[in-house]
Structure formats: C-alpha cells, structure tokens
Amino acid sequence: METFCAFLLLVVGSAVTSAVQNSKDSLLYPYGTDQGDRKNPKLDDGTSPEIPISEPFTFYGKPYYSLYVNNNGVVSFGVNVSQYTPDPFPLEGGWPFVAPYWGDVDNRMGGDVFWRQTQDPAILSRCTADINQYFPKIPFQAIWAFIATWDHVAYFGSASKKVNTFQAVLTTNGNIAFILLNYADIQWTTGRASGGDAKTGLGGTPAQAGFDSGDKVNYYNIPSSRTPEVLNIGGTTNVGVPGRWVFQVDEFVADATTESTDCLL
C-alpha cells in the first residue's frame, strides 16, 4: 500500500508539474524556424546583425528604426550588447534596451536565440487582445510586433543540463508602444564568468530583468533582479498572469506602484 501511495504521489506530482509547465509555455508567442524566425549564431556573447524594422518603435520619446537581439538576454537599440555580467538600471553607459533576462547565455552549450518581426494578423490580434486586457483604458490595436525568444539556452561554463526559456515581445500601434516579457522555464541565474557555480548555474551576480531607456530617468528593475530570487521570476507578474510582465514604454514611466505577485502552487 505504501509503495502504491508513493507511486500515486509521484504520478500526481508529475501531472501537476506538467500542467504548470504547459501553462507557462502557453504564455509564449509562437516561435521557431517553422514560424519564419531567424537564429543568432552559436557564439558566446554574440548578437544578431542590426535588424531594420518596418515600423518605428518609440522607446521613451525616441523612435528607433532598428534593433539588435543579443545572446545575453537583451534586445537593444542603437548598439549591440556583449556584456555578460548585468549591472543594475539605470546604466551609466546610456544604453537603451529591454532585458527579459540579462545573464551570461552561451548558446554554444545549448539552446537557440530566435527572432522575427511580423505583421501576421493572428499575432497582431493576440497582441491587441493582451494589451486591451491589461490596459483597458488605453485604445490599442497592434500594427507590428517583434518577437525574440531564448529557447532552452545554457549558461557560460555550464557543467549541468540546466537551461532557460524566455521571450520579449515588442508591439506598437504606430504611436503607443508596449513590451511583454514572458517566462516559460528558468533553471539558472548566473554564468561561471559572473561568479556562478558551473554545476548549478547559481550564485555570483544573478540575472537582471526589466528595461532601461538610456536617459537615467526612465527605467525599471523587475523585483528580484540581480538576487538569487530571480530564479523564481516565472512565478511573478505585474498584470495578474504569473510568468508575464507588461509595460507601456513609448513615453510613460512604468507603473512601479503595481506590485509583483507570486504564484503559489
């Protein structure tokens, strides 16, 4: 009987874990080569080429016409980012960027970094519905989106099988701009060169999440950034959906009065 109970608990526990993971995965917008994505090179601290975008994306009062997708968990404007140990926002260097999970990714060790811009009606409809749900007082209909996904990416110096999957979605109606940061599975916080343990991917200087406009005024550090608790970012939110953070970024300061919430399972 005890053996059967133990087996039953294992099965139920596995089912709950699977259900939770499926829920997290559903937060991610479709990605991959079958969606028309391009992939970054397998290169430590690598980056995409400069990517011209078909619609200007306004980031705190300044329109941008191109961007970079950096292997180390950053979408940047005007400059690529090879730095692997994250600094807290605001940055001294004045780099404007969005950081779903700024840490020392090494896609040579595992995983891929995907990206595409799109005006696919199904994606735009999803962006519109999400933004209307979270910001019902702001009229918004998406005309463009950019999706960057770090899929099962390993960390520098990894001596484990731990990987992270997360995503940044940028969208605009031509005037108002939003970012959505989605977290499916976060298993490590730190690469070895940032002081992390090669066997655990923990310790040292953990990953940073949020965004920085580059003007030292408009920025946001997601709570737990650069602390061990950032490992649990997939259970936090500012819009009532664990694993998702959403911000309006065209000219308004992020609503820092919106407290993060933890997902209790």
CSV table of C-alpha atoms in Angstrom, one decimal:
chain,number,residue,atom,x,y,z
A,1,MET,CA,0.0,0.0,0.0
A,2,GLU,CA,2.8,2.4,0.9
A,3,THR,CA,4.5,1.6,-2.4
A,4,PHE,CA,1.3,2.3,-4.3
A,5,CYS,CA,0.7,5.6,-2.4
A,6,ALA,CA,4.3,6.7,-3.2
A,7,PHE,CA,3.7,5.8,-6.9
A,8,LEU,CA,0.4,7.7,-6.9
A,9,LEU,CA,2.1,10.8,-5.4
A,10,LEU,CA,4.8,10.6,-8.0
A,11,VAL,CA,2.2,10.4,-10.8
A,12,VAL,CA,0.1,13.3,-9.4
A,13,GLY,CA,3.2,15.4,-8.8
A,14,SER,CA,4.4,14.8,-12.3
A,15,ALA,CA,1.0,15.7,-13.7
A,16,VAL,CA,0.9,18.9,-11.7
A,17,THR,CA,4.4,19.8,-12.8
A,18,SER,CA,3.5,19.1,-16.4
A,19,ALA,CA,0.3,21.2,-16.2
A,20,VAL,CA,2.2,24.1,-14.7
A,21,GLN,CA,4.8,23.9,-17.4
A,22,ASN,CA,2.2,23.8,-20.2
A,23,SER,CA,0.6,26.9,-18.7
A,24,LYS,CA,3.9,28.7,-18.7
A,25,ASP,CA,4.6,27.6,-22.3
A,26,SER,CA,1.2,28.9,-23.4
A,27,LEU,CA,2.4,32.4,-22.4
A,28,LEU,CA,5.0,32.3,-25.2
A,29,TYR,CA,4.1,33.7,-28.6
A,30,PRO,CA,4.8,31.2,-31.4
A,31,TYR,CA,8.5,31.0,-32.3
A,32,GLY,CA,11.0,28.9,-34.2
A,33,THR,CA,12.1,28.3,-37.7
A,34,ASP,CA,8.7,27.0,-38.7
A,35,GLN,CA,7.3,30.4,-37.8
A,36,GLY,CA,9.9,32.2,-40.1
A,37,ASP,CA,12.3,33.1,-37.3
A,38,ARG,CA,15.9,33.7,-37.8
A,39,LYS,CA,18.5,32.4,-35.4
A,40,ASN,CA,21.6,34.0,-33.8
A,41,PRO,CA,25.0,32.5,-34.4
A,42,LYS,CA,26.3,29.9,-31.9
A,43,LEU,CA,28.7,32.4,-30.3
A,44,ASP,CA,29.5,33.3,-26.7
A,45,ASP,CA,28.4,36.9,-26.0
A,46,GLY,CA,27.2,37.0,-29.7
A,47,THR,CA,24.5,39.1,-31.2
A,48,SER,CA,22.3,39.4,-34.3
A,49,PRO,CA,23.2,41.8,-37.1
A,50,GLU,CA,21.5,45.2,-36.9
A,51,ILE,CA,17.8,44.5,-37.7
A,52,PRO,CA,16.0,47.2,-39.7
A,53,ILE,CA,12.3,47.3,-38.5
A,54,SER,CA,9.4,48.1,-40.7
A,55,GLU,CA,7.6,50.3,-38.1
A,56,PRO,CA,9.4,52.7,-35.8
A,57,PHE,CA,9.3,51.6,-32.2
A,58,THR,CA,9.1,54.5,-29.8
A,59,PHE,CA,11.0,54.0,-26.6
A,60,TYR,CA,10.6,56.8,-24.1
A,61,GLY,CA,10.1,59.6,-26.6
A,62,LYS,CA,12.6,58.4,-29.2
A,63,PRO,CA,11.7,56.4,-32.3
A,64,TYR,CA,14.0,53.6,-33.3
A,65,TYR,CA,14.2,52.1,-36.7
A,66,SER,CA,16.5,49.1,-36.0
A,67,LEU,CA,17.5,46.9,-33.1
A,68,TYR,CA,19.7,44.1,-32.0
A,69,VAL,CA,18.9,40.7,-30.4
A,70,ASN,CA,21.8,39.9,-28.1
A,71,ASN,CA,22.6,36.4,-26.9
A,72,ASN,CA,22.9,37.5,-23.3
A,73,GLY,CA,19.2,38.1,-22.9
A,74,VAL,CA,18.8,41.7,-24.2
A,75,VAL,CA,17.1,43.5,-27.1
A,76,SER,CA,18.9,46.7,-27.6
A,77,PHE,CA,18.6,49.9,-29.7
A,78,GLY,CA,21.5,51.7,-31.4
A,79,VAL,CA,24.2,49.4,-30.1
A,80,ASN,CA,24.7,45.7,-29.6
A,81,VAL,CA,25.4,44.4,-26.1
A,82,SER,CA,28.1,41.8,-25.4
A,83,GLN,CA,28.4,42.4,-21.6
A,84,TYR,CA,27.6,39.3,-19.8
A,85,THR,CA,27.5,40.3,-16.1
A,86,PRO,CA,24.5,42.5,-15.6
A,87,ASP,CA,24.5,45.9,-14.0
A,88,PRO,CA,21.5,47.5,-12.2
A,89,PHE,CA,19.4,50.0,-14.0
A,90,PRO,CA,19.9,52.9,-14.7
A,91,LEU,CA,23.1,52.2,-16.6
A,92,GLU,CA,26.0,54.6,-16.7
A,93,GLY,CA,26.6,53.9,-20.4
A,94,GLY,CA,23.2,55.2,-21.6
A,95,TRP,CA,22.3,52.0,-23.5
A,96,PRO,CA,18.6,51.8,-24.3
A,97,PHE,CA,17.4,48.2,-24.1
A,98,VAL,CA,14.9,45.7,-23.0
A,99,ALA,CA,16.2,42.9,-20.8
A,100,PRO,CA,13.9,39.9,-20.3
A,101,TYR,CA,16.7,38.1,-18.6
A,102,TRP,CA,20.2,39.7,-18.9
A,103,GLY,CA,22.7,37.0,-17.9
A,104,ASP,CA,25.6,35.1,-19.4
A,105,VAL,CA,23.9,32.9,-22.0
A,106,ASP,CA,26.1,30.6,-24.0
A,107,ASN,CA,24.1,29.1,-26.9
A,108,ARG,CA,27.2,27.0,-27.9
A,109,MET,CA,26.5,24.9,-24.8
A,110,GLY,CA,22.8,24.5,-25.7
A,111,GLY,CA,19.7,26.3,-27.0
A,112,ASP,CA,18.9,28.8,-29.7
A,113,VAL,CA,18.1,32.6,-29.8
A,114,PHE,CA,15.2,33.2,-32.3
A,115,TRP,CA,13.8,36.4,-33.6
A,116,ARG,CA,11.4,37.9,-36.2
A,117,GLN,CA,9.3,40.9,-36.9
A,118,THR,CA,5.8,40.3,-38.0
A,119,GLN,CA,2.6,41.8,-39.2
A,120,ASP,CA,0.8,38.5,-39.3
A,121,PRO,CA,-2.9,39.1,-38.5
A,122,ALA,CA,-3.0,36.3,-35.9
A,123,ILE,CA,0.0,37.6,-34.0
A,124,LEU,CA,-1.3,41.2,-34.1
A,125,SER,CA,-4.7,40.1,-32.9
A,126,ARG,CA,-3.1,38.3,-30.0
A,127,CYS,CA,-1.0,41.4,-29.1
A,128,THR,CA,-4.1,43.6,-29.3
A,129,ALA,CA,-6.1,41.3,-27.1
A,130,ASP,CA,-3.3,41.0,-24.5
A,131,ILE,CA,-2.8,44.8,-24.3
A,132,ASN,CA,-6.5,45.5,-24.2
A,133,GLN,CA,-6.8,43.1,-21.3
A,134,TYR,CA,-4.0,44.6,-19.2
A,135,PHE,CA,-4.5,48.2,-20.2
A,136,PRO,CA,-8.3,48.6,-20.8
A,137,LYS,CA,-8.2,52.4,-20.7
A,138,ILE,CA,-5.7,52.7,-23.5
A,139,PRO,CA,-7.1,52.3,-27.0
A,140,PHE,CA,-4.7,50.0,-28.8
A,141,GLN,CA,-4.7,47.9,-32.0
A,142,ALA,CA,-1.3,46.4,-32.9
A,143,ILE,CA,0.1,47.0,-36.4
A,144,TRP,CA,3.6,45.5,-35.8
A,145,ALA,CA,5.3,43.1,-33.4
A,146,PHE,CA,8.8,41.8,-32.8
A,147,ILE,CA,9.3,38.5,-31.1
A,148,ALA,CA,12.7,37.4,-29.6
A,149,THR,CA,12.9,34.1,-27.8
A,150,TRP,CA,15.7,32.4,-25.9
A,151,ASP,CA,14.8,28.8,-26.2
A,152,HIS,CA,16.4,26.3,-23.8
A,153,VAL,CA,19.6,28.3,-23.6
A,154,ALA,CA,22.5,27.2,-21.4
A,155,TYR,CA,24.9,29.4,-19.4
A,156,PHE,CA,28.6,30.1,-19.9
A,157,GLY,CA,30.8,27.4,-18.3
A,158,SER,CA,27.8,25.1,-17.7
A,159,ALA,CA,28.6,21.7,-16.2
A,160,SER,CA,24.9,20.9,-15.9
A,161,LYS,CA,21.8,20.4,-18.1
A,162,LYS,CA,20.1,23.5,-16.8
A,163,VAL,CA,18.5,25.7,-19.4
A,164,ASN,CA,16.2,28.8,-19.6
A,165,THR,CA,13.4,29.7,-21.9
A,166,PHE,CA,12.0,33.2,-22.0
A,167,GLN,CA,10.8,35.8,-24.5
A,168,ALA,CA,10.4,39.5,-25.2
A,169,VAL,CA,7.6,40.8,-27.4
A,170,LEU,CA,7.6,44.4,-28.7
A,171,THR,CA,4.5,45.8,-30.2
A,172,THR,CA,3.1,49.2,-31.3
A,173,ASN,CA,0.1,50.8,-32.9
A,174,GLY,CA,2.3,53.3,-34.6
A,175,ASN,CA,2.2,55.6,-31.6
A,176,ILE,CA,1.9,53.7,-28.4
A,177,ALA,CA,4.4,51.0,-27.6
A,178,PHE,CA,4.4,48.1,-25.2
A,179,ILE,CA,6.8,45.3,-24.2
A,180,LEU,CA,5.7,41.9,-22.9
A,181,LEU,CA,8.3,39.8,-21.1
A,182,ASN,CA,7.3,36.1,-20.9
A,183,TYR,CA,9.0,33.4,-18.8
A,184,ALA,CA,8.4,29.7,-19.5
A,185,ASP,CA,11.2,27.9,-17.6
A,186,ILE,CA,14.0,29.4,-15.6
A,187,GLN,CA,16.6,27.0,-14.2
A,188,TRP,CA,19.8,29.1,-13.8
A,189,THR,CA,20.7,32.6,-12.9
A,190,THR,CA,24.4,33.0,-13.4
A,191,GLY,CA,27.2,32.0,-15.7
A,192,ARG,CA,30.6,31.0,-14.4
A,193,ALA,CA,32.3,34.2,-15.5
A,194,SER,CA,29.8,36.2,-13.4
A,195,GLY,CA,30.8,34.2,-10.3
A,196,GLY,CA,28.3,31.4,-10.7
A,197,ASP,CA,28.7,27.8,-9.9
A,198,ALA,CA,29.4,25.7,-13.1
A,199,LYS,CA,27.4,22.8,-11.7
A,200,THR,CA,24.3,24.7,-10.5
A,201,GLY,CA,24.2,27.9,-12.5
A,202,LEU,CA,23.5,29.8,-9.3
A,203,GLY,CA,25.4,32.3,-7.1
A,204,GLY,CA,27.7,35.2,-8.2
A,205,THR,CA,25.9,38.1,-9.8
A,206,PRO,CA,22.4,36.8,-10.9
A,207,ALA,CA,20.5,37.9,-14.0
A,208,GLN,CA,18.8,41.3,-14.4
A,209,ALA,CA,15.3,41.8,-15.8
A,210,GLY,CA,13.5,45.0,-16.8
A,211,PHE,CA,14.4,47.8,-19.1
A,212,ASP,CA,16.4,51.0,-19.4
A,213,SER,CA,15.7,53.9,-21.7
A,214,GLY,CA,19.2,55.2,-21.6
A,215,ASP,CA,18.3,58.6,-20.1
A,216,LYS,CA,18.9,57.6,-16.4
A,217,VAL,CA,15.3,58.6,-15.7
A,218,ASN,CA,13.0,56.0,-17.2
A,219,TYR,CA,13.9,52.5,-16.2
A,220,TYR,CA,12.6,49.6,-14.3
A,221,ASN,CA,14.2,46.8,-12.4
A,222,ILE,CA,11.8,43.8,-12.0
A,223,PRO,CA,11.8,42.9,-8.3
A,224,SER,CA,14.4,40.1,-7.5
A,225,SER,CA,16.7,41.3,-10.3
A,226,ARG,CA,20.4,40.5,-9.5
A,227,THR,CA,19.3,38.5,-6.5
A,228,PRO,CA,19.0,34.7,-6.1
A,229,GLU,CA,15.2,35.1,-6.2
A,230,VAL,CA,15.3,36.0,-9.9
A,231,LEU,CA,15.3,32.2,-10.3
A,232,ASN,CA,11.6,32.4,-9.5
A,233,ILE,CA,10.7,35.2,-11.9
A,234,GLY,CA,8.4,32.8,-13.7
A,235,GLY,CA,6.0,32.9,-10.7
A,236,THR,CA,5.8,36.8,-10.6
A,237,THR,CA,3.9,39.3,-12.6
A,238,ASN,CA,2.6,42.9,-12.8
A,239,VAL,CA,-0.6,42.0,-14.8
A,240,GLY,CA,-2.1,39.2,-12.8
A,241,VAL,CA,-0.6,36.5,-15.0
A,242,PRO,CA,2.3,34.6,-13.4
A,243,GLY,CA,5.3,34.5,-15.8
A,244,ARG,CA,4.4,37.7,-17.6
A,245,TRP,CA,5.4,41.3,-17.2
A,246,VAL,CA,4.0,44.1,-19.4
A,247,PHE,CA,4.9,47.7,-19.7
A,248,GLN,CA,3.9,50.7,-21.8
A,249,VAL,CA,7.2,52.3,-22.9
A,250,ASP,CA,6.6,55.0,-25.6
A,251,GLU,CA,6.8,57.9,-23.2
A,252,PHE,CA,5.4,57.0,-19.8
A,253,VAL,CA,7.3,55.7,-16.8
A,254,ALA,CA,6.4,52.1,-16.0
A,255,ASP,CA,3.8,51.9,-13.2
A,256,ALA,CA,6.1,51.0,-10.4
A,257,THR,CA,3.1,51.1,-8.0
A,258,THR,CA,1.9,47.8,-9.5
A,259,GLU,CA,3.3,45.2,-7.1
A,260,SER,CA,4.6,41.9,-8.3
A,261,THR,CA,2.6,38.9,-7.2
A,262,ASP,CA,3.9,35.4,-6.5
A,263,CYS,CA,2.3,32.3,-8.0
A,264,LEU,CA,1.6,29.9,-5.1
A,265,LEU,CA,1.3,26.3,-6.4
